[in-house]
PDB file of C-alpha atoms in Angstrom:
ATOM      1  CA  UNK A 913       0.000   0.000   0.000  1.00  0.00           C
ATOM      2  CA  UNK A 914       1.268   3.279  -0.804  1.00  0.00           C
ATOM      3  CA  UNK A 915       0.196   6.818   0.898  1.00  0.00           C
ATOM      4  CA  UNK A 916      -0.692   8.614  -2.479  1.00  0.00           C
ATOM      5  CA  UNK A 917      -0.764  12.656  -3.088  1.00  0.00           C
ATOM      6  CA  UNK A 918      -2.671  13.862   0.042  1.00  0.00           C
ATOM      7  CA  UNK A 919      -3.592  10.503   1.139  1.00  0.00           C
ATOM      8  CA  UNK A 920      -3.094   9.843   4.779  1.00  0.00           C
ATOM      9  CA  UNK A 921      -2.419   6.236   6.671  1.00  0.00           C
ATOM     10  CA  UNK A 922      -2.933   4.857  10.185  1.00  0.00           C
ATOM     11  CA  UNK A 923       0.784   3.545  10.594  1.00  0.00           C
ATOM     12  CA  UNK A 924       1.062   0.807  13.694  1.00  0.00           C
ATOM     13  CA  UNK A 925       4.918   0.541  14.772  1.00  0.00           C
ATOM     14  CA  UNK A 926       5.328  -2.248  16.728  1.00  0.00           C
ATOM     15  CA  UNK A 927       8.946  -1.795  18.763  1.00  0.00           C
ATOM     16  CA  UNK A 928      10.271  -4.408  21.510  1.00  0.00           C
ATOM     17  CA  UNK A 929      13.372  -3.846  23.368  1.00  0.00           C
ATOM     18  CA  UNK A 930      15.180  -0.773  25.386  1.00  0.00           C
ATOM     19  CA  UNK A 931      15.576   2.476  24.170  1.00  0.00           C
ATOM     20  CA  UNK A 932      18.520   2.048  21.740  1.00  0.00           C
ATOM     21  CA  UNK A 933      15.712  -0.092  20.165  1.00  0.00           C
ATOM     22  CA  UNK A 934      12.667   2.154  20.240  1.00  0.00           C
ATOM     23  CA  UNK A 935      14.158   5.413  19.845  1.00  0.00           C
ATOM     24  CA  UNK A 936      14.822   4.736  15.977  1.00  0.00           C
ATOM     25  CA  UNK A 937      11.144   3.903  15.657  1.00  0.00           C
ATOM     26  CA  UNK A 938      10.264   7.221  17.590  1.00  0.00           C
ATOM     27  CA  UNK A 939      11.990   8.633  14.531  1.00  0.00           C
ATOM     28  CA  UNK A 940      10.678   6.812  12.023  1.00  0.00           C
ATOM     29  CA  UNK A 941       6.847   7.962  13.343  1.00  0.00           C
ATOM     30  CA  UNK A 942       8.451  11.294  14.030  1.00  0.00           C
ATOM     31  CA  UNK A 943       9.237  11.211   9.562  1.00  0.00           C
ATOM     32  CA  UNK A 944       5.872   9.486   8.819  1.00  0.00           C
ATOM     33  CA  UNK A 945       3.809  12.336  11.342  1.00  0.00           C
ATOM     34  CA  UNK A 946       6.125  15.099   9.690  1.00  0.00           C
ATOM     35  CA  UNK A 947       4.481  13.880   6.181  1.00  0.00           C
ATOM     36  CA  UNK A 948       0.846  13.868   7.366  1.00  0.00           C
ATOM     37  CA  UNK A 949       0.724  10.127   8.474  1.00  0.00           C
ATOM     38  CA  UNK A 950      -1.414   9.138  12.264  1.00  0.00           C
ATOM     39  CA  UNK A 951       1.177   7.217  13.692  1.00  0.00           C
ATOM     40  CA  UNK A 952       0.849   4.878  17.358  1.00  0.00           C
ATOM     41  CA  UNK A 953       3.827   3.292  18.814  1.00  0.00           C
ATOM     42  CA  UNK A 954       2.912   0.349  20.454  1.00  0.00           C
ATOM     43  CA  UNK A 955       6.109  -0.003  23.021  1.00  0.00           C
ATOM     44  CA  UNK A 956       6.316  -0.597  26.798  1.00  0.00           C
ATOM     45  CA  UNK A 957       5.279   2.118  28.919  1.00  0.00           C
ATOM     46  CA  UNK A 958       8.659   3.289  30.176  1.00  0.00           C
ATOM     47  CA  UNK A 959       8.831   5.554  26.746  1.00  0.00           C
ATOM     48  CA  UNK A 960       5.404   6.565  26.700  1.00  0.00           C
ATOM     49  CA  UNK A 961       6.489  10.521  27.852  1.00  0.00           C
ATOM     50  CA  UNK A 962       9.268  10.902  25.245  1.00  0.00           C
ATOM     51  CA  UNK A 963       6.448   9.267  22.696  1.00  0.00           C
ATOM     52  CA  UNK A 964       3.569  11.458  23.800  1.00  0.00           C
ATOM     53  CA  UNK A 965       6.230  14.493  23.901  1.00  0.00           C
ATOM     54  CA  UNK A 966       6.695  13.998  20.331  1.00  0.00           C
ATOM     55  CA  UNK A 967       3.157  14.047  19.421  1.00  0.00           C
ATOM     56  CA  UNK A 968       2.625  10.363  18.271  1.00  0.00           C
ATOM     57  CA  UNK A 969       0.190   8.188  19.512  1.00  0.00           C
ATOM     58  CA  UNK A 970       0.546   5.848  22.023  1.00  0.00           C
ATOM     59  CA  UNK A 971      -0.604   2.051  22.925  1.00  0.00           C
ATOM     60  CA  UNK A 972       1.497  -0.056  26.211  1.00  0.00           C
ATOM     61  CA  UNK A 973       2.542  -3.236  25.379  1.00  0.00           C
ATOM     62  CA  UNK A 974       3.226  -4.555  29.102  1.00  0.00           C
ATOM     63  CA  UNK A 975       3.660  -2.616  32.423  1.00  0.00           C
ATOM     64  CA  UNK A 976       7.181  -0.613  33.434  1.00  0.00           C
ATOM     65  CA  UNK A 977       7.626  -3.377  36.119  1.00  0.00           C
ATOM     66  CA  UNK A 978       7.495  -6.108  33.401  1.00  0.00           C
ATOM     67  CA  UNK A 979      10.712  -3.140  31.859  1.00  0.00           C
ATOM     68  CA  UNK A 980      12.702  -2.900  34.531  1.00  0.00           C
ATOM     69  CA  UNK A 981      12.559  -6.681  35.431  1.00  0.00           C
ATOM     70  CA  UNK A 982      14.292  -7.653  32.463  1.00  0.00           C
ATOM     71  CA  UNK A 983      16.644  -4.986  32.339  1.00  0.00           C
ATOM     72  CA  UNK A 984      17.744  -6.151  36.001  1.00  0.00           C
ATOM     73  CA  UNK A 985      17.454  -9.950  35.176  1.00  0.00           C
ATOM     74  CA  UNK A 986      21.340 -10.561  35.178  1.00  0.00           C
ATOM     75  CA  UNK A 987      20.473 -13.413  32.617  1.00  0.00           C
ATOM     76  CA  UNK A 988      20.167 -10.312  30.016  1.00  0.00           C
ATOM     77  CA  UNK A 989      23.798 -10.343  29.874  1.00  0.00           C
ATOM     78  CA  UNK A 990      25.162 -13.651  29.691  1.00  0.00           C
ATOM     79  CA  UNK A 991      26.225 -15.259  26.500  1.00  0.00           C
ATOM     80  CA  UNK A 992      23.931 -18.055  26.636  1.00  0.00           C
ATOM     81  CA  UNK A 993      21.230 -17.287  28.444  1.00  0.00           C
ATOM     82  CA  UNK A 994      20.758 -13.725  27.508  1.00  0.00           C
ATOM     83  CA  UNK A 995      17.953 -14.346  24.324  1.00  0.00           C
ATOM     84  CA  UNK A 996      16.130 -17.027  26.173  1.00  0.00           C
ATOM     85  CA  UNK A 997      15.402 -14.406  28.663  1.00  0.00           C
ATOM     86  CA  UNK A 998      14.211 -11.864  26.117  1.00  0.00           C
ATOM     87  CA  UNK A 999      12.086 -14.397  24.633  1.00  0.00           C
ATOM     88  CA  UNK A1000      10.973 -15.297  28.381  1.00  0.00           C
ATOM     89  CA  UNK A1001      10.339 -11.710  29.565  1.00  0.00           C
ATOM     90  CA  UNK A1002       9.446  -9.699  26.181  1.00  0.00           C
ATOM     91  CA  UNK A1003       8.364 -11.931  23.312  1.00  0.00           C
ATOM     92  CA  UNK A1004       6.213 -14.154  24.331  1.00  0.00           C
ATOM     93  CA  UNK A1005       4.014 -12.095  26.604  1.00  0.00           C
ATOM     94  CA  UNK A1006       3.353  -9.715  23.822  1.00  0.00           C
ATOM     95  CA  UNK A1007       2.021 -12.238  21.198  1.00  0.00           C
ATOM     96  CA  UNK A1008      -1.434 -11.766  22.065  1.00  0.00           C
ATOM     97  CA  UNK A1009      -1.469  -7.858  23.075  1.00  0.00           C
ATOM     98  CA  UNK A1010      -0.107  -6.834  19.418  1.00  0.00           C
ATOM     99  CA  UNK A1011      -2.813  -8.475  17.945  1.00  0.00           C
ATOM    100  CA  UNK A1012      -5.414  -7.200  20.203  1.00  0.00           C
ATOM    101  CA  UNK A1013      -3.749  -3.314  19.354  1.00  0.00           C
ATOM    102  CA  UNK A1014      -2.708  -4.157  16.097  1.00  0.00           C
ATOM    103  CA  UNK A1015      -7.091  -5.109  15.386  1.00  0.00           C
ATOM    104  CA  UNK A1016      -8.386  -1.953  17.930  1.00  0.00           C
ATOM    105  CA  UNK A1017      -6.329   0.567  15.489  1.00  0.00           C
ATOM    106  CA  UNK A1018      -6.964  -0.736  11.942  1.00  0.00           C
ATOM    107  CA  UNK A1019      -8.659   1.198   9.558  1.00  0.00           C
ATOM    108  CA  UNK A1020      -9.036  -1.563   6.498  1.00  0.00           C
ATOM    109  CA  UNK A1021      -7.810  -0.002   3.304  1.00  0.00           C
ATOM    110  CA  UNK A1022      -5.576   2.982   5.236  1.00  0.00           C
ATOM    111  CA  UNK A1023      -3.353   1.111   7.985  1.00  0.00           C
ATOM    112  CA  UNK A1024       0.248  -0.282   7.632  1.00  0.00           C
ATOM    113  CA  UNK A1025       2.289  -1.902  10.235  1.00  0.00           C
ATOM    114  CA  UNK A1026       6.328  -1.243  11.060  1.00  0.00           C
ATOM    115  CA  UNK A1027       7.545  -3.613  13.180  1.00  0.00           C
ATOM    116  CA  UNK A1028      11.016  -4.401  15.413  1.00  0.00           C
ATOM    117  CA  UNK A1029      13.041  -7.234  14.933  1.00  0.00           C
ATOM    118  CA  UNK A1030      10.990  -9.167  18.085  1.00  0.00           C
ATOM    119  CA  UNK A1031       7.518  -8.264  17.625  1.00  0.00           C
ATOM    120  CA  UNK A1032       6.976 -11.452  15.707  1.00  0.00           C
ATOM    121  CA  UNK A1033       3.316 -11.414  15.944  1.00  0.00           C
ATOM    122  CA  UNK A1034       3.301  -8.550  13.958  1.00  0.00           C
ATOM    123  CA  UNK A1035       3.263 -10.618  10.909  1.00  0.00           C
ATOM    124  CA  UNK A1036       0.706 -12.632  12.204  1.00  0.00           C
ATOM    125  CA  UNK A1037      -1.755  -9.749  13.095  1.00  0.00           C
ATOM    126  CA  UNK A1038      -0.794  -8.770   9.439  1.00  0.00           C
ATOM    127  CA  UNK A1039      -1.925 -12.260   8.386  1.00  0.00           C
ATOM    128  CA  UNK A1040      -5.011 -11.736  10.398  1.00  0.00           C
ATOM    129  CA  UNK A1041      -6.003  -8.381   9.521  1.00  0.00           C
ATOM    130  CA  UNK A1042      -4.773  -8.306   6.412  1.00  0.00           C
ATOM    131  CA  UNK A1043      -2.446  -5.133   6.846  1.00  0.00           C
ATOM    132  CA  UNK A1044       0.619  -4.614   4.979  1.00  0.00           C
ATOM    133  CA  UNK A1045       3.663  -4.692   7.426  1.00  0.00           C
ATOM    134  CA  UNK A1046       7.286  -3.684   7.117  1.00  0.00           C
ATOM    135  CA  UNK A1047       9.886  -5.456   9.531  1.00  0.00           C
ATOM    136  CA  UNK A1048      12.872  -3.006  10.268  1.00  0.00           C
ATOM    137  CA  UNK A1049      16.576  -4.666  11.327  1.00  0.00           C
ATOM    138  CA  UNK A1050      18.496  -2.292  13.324  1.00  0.00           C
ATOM    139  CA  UNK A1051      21.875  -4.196  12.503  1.00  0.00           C
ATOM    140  CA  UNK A1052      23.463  -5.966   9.013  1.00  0.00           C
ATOM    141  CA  UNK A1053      23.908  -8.965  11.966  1.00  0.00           C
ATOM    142  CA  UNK A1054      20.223  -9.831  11.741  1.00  0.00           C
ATOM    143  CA  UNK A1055      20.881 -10.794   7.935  1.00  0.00           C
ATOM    144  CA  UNK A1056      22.375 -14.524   7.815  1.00  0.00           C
ATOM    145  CA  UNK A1057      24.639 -14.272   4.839  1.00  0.00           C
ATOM    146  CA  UNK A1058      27.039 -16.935   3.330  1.00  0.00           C
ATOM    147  CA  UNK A1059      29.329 -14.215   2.305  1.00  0.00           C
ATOM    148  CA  UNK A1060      30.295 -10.459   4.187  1.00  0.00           C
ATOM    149  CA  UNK A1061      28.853 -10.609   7.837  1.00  0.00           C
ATOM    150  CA  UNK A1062      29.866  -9.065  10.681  1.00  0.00           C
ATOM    151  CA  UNK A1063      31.856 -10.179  13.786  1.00  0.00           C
ATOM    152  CA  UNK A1064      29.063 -12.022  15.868  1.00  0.00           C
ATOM    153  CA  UNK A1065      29.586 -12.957  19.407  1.00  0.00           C
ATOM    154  CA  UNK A1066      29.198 -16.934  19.418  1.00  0.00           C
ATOM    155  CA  UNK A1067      29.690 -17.346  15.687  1.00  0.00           C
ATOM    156  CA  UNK A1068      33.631 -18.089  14.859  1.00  0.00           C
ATOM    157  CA  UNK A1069      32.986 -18.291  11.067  1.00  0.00           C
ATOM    158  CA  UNK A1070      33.261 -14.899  10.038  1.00  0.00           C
ATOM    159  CA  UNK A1071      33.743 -13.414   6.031  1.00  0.00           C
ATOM    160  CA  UNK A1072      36.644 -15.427   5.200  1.00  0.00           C
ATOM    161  CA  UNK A1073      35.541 -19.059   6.381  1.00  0.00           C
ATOM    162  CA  UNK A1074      34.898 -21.430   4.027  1.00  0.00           C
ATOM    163  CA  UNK A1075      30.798 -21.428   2.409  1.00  0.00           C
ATOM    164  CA  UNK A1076      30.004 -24.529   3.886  1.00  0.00           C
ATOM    165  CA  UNK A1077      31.010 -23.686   7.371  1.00  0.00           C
ATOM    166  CA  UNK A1078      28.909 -20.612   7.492  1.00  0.00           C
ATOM    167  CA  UNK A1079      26.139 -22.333   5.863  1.00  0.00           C
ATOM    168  CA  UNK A1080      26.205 -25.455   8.928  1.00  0.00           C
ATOM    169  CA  UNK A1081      26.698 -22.063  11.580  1.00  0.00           C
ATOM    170  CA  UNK A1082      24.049 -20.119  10.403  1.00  0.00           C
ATOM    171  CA  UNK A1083      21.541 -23.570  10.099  1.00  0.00           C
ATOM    172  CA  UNK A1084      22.505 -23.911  13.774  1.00  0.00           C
ATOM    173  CA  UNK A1085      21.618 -20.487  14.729  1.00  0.00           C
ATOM    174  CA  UNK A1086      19.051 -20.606  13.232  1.00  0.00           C
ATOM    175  CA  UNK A1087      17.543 -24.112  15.416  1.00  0.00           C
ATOM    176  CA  UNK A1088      18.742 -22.100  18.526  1.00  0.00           C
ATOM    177  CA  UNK A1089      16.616 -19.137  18.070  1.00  0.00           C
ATOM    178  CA  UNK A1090      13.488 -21.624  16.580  1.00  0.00           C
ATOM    179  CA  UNK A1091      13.924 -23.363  19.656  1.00  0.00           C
ATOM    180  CA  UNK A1092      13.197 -20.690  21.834  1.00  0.00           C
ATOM    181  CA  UNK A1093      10.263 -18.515  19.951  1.00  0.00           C
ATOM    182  CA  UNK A1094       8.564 -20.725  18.394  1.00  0.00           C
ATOM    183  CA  UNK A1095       6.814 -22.768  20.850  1.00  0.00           C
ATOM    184  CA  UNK A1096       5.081 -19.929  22.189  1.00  0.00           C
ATOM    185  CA  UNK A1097       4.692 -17.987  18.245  1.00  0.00           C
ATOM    186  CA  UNK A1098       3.064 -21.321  17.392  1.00  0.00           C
ATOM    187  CA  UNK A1099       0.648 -21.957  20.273  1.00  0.00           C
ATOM    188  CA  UNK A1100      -0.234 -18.006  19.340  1.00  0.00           C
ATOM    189  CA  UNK A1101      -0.798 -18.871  15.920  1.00  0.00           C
ATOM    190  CA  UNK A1102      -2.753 -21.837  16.245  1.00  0.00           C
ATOM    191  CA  UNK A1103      -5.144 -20.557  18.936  1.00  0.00           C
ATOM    192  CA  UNK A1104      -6.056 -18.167  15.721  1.00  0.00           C
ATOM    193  CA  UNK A1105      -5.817 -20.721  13.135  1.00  0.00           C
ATOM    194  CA  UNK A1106      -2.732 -20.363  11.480  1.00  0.00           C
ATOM    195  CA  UNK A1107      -0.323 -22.569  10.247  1.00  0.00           C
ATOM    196  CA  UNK A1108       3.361 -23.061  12.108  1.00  0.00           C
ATOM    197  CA  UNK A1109       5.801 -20.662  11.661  1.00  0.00           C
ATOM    198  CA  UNK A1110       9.886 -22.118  11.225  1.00  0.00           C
ATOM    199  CA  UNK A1111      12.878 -21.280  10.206  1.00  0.00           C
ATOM    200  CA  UNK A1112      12.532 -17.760  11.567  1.00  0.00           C
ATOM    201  CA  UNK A1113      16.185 -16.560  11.398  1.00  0.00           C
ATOM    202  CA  UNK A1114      16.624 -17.615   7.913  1.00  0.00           C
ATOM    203  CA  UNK A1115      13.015 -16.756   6.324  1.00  0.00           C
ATOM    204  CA  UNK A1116       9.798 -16.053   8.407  1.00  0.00           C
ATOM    205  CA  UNK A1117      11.045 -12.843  10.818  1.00  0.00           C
ATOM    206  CA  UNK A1118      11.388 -10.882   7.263  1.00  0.00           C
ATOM    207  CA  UNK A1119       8.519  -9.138   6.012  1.00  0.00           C
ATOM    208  CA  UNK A1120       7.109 -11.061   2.827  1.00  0.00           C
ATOM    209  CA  UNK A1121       5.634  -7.420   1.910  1.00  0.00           C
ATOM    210  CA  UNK A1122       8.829  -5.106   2.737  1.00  0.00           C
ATOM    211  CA  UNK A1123      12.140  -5.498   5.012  1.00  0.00           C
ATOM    212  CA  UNK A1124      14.172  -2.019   5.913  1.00  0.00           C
ATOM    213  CA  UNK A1125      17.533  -2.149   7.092  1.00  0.00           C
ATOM    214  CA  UNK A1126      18.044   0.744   8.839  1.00  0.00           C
ATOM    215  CA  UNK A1127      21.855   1.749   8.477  1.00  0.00           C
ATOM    216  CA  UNK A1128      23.311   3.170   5.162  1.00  0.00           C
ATOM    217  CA  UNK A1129      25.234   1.056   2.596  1.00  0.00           C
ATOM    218  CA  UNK A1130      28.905   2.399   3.412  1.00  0.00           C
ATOM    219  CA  UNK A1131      28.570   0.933   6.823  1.00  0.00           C
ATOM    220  CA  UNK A1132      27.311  -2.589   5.832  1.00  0.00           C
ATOM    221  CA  UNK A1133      25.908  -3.308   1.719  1.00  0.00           C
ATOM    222  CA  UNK A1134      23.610  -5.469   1.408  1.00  0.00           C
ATOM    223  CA  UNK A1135      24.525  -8.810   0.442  1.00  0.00           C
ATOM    224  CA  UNK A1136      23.027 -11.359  -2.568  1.00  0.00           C
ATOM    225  CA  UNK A1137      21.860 -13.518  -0.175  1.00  0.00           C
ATOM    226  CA  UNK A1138      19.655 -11.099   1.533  1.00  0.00           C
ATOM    227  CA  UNK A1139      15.985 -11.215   1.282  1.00  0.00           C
ATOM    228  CA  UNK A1140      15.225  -9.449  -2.480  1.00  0.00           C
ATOM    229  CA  UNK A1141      12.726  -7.279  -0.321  1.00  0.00           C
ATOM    230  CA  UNK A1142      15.310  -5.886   1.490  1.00  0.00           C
ATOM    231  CA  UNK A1143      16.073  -1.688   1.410  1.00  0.00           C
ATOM    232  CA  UNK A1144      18.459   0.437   3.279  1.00  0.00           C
ATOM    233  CA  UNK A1145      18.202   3.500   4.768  1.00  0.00           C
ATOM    234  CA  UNK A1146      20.817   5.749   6.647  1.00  0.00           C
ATOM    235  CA  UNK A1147      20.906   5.670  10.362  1.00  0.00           C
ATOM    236  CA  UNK A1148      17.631   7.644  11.956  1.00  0.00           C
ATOM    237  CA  UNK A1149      19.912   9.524  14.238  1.00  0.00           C
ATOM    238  CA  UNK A1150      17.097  10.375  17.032  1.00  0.00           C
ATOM    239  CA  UNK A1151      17.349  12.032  19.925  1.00  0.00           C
ATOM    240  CA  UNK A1152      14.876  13.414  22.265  1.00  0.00           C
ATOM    241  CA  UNK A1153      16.699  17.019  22.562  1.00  0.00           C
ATOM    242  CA  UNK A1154      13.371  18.824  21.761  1.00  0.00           C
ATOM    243  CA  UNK A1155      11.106  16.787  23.545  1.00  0.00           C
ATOM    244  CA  UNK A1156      13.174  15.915  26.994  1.00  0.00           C
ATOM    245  CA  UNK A1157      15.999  18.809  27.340  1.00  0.00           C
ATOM    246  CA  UNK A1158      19.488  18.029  28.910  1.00  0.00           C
ATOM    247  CA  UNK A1159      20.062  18.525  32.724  1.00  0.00           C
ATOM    248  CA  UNK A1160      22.299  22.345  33.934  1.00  0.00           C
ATOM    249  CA  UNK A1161      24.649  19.862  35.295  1.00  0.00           C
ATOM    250  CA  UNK A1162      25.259  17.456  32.131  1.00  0.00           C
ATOM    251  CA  UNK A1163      25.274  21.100  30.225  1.00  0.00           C
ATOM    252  CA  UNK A1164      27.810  22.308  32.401  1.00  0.00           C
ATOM    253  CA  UNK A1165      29.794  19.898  31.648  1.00  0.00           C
ATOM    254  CA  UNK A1166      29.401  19.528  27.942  1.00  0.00           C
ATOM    255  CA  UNK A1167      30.525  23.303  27.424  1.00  0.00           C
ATOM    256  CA  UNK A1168      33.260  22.730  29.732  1.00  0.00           C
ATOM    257  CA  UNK A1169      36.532  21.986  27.687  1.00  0.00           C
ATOM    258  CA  UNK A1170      37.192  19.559  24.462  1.00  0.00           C
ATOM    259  CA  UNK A1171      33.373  17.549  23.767  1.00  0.00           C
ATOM    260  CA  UNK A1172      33.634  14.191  24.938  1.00  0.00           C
ATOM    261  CA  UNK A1173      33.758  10.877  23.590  1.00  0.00           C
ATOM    262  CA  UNK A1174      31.127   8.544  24.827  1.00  0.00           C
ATOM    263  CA  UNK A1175      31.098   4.878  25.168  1.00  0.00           C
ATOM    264  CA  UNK A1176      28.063   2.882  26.255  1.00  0.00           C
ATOM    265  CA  UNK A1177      27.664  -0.614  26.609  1.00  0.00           C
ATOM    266  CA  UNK A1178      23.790   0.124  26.003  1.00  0.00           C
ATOM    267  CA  UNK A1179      20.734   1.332  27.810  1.00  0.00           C
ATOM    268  CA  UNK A1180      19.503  -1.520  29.409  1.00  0.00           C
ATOM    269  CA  UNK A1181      23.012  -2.477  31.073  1.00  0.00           C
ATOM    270  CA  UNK A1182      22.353  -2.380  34.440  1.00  0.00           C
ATOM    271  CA  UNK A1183      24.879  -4.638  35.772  1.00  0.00           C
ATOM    272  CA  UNK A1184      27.714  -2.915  35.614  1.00  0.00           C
ATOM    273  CA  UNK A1185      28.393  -2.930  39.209  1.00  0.00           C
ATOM    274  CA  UNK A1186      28.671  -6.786  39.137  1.00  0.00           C
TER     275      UNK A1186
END
């Protein structure tokens, strides 16, 4: 579906993860309001006063408590426990809410869906409902590819490793990550009727209707292995400046000297001290 000349769309953006994860869809519906567009984030509460602040609608998908426990659950950080517990604490619980949000908001013939890397059910509400859904990839490591790829924690078959070896490394990723989503995707999709979803790493957590991969080409092309479906984008480079302004202190300090250089091991460490 395309917004034509003066046309407007109800855009749904589905986002699930901390706020180096929804912040780039706060600027994506930040673009698609700028252009005329209604957009609602559907996100956990903990970002509904930046959202509001920036004049885009707003739906919860859990409770701040359900937030803050997984950003405190230790697991979140260890090497092999870490996406079990997102799956545990994020995905599954929000199978059945995105529908239910995804069905309240649609307008048939003028809604669209945008959806995270974990909202899985968004492609089954799109199955559902019939709305046309884009799945955005933060990161060239969500692509499996047989050929360029970045370093990935866990994966010792990088670029230069023979075909075969990245083929067998990505086939065993790829059981991993079915192993823990789709138990609870499928039980989801059958209580609505739907076949199974597998192979989701590989095939079924990219859009059939459009996948965005939202960094520019200079920091990772695309690769011919990549889902034909696939475009790229620069890098959304939000900020809340406007919306949430900086502290006197933290201003202070920024004026104070050379500008700094900032390192962050994300927003949702919270173990540091450990």
């Amino acid at each position: 579906m395309r917004g034509g000349r003066g046309m407007s769309l109800r855009v749904i953006i589905h986002a699930i993860g901390s706020a180096g994860d929804v912040h780039p869809f706060m600027g994506i519906g930040t673009a698609l309001k700028e252009r005329g567009h209604e957009v609602f984030i559907v996100t956990n509460p903990a970002f509904e006063p930046a959202i509001t602040a920036s004049g885009l609608g707003f739906r919860p998908l859990g409770t701040v408590e359900d937030y803050h426990r997984i950003k405190d659950d230790p697991d979140l950080w260890h090497p092999r426990k870490a996406f079990p517990a997102v799956v545990r604490h994020a995905v599954d619980p929000g199978h059945e809410p995105i529908f239910e949000i995804s069905r309240e908001l649609h307008v048939p013939g003028k809604t669209v869906m945008v959806a995270s890397s974990l909202a899985f059910a968004a492609r089954t509400a799109s199955e559902l409902l019939d709305i046309p859904f884009a799945t955005v990839h933060l990161a060239p490591s969500l692509f499996a590819s047989i050929h360029r790829q970045p370093e990935i924690h866990g994966m010792p078959f990088g670029s230069g490793a023979p075909v075969f070896l990245k083929r067998i490394q990505w086939k065993v990723a790829g059981k991993v990550v079915d192993h823990f989503v789709l138990p609870g995707l499928n039980r989801y999709r059958a209580g609505h009727g739907l076949t199974p979803a597998k192979n989701l790493l590989l095939d079924w957590w990219h859009s059939p209707h459009r996948v965005i991969a939202l960094f520019p080409k200079w920091f990772a092309p695309a690769q011919p292995d990549w889902p034909a479906q696939v475009r790229q984008t620069g890098f959304p480079l939000f900020d809340e400046k406007d919306t949430r302004p900086l502290s006197p202190e933290l201003e202070d300090f920024l004026n104070a000297g050379d500008p700094p250089v900032v390192f962050t091991p994300g927003s949702a460490m919270s173990q540091g001290h450990h």
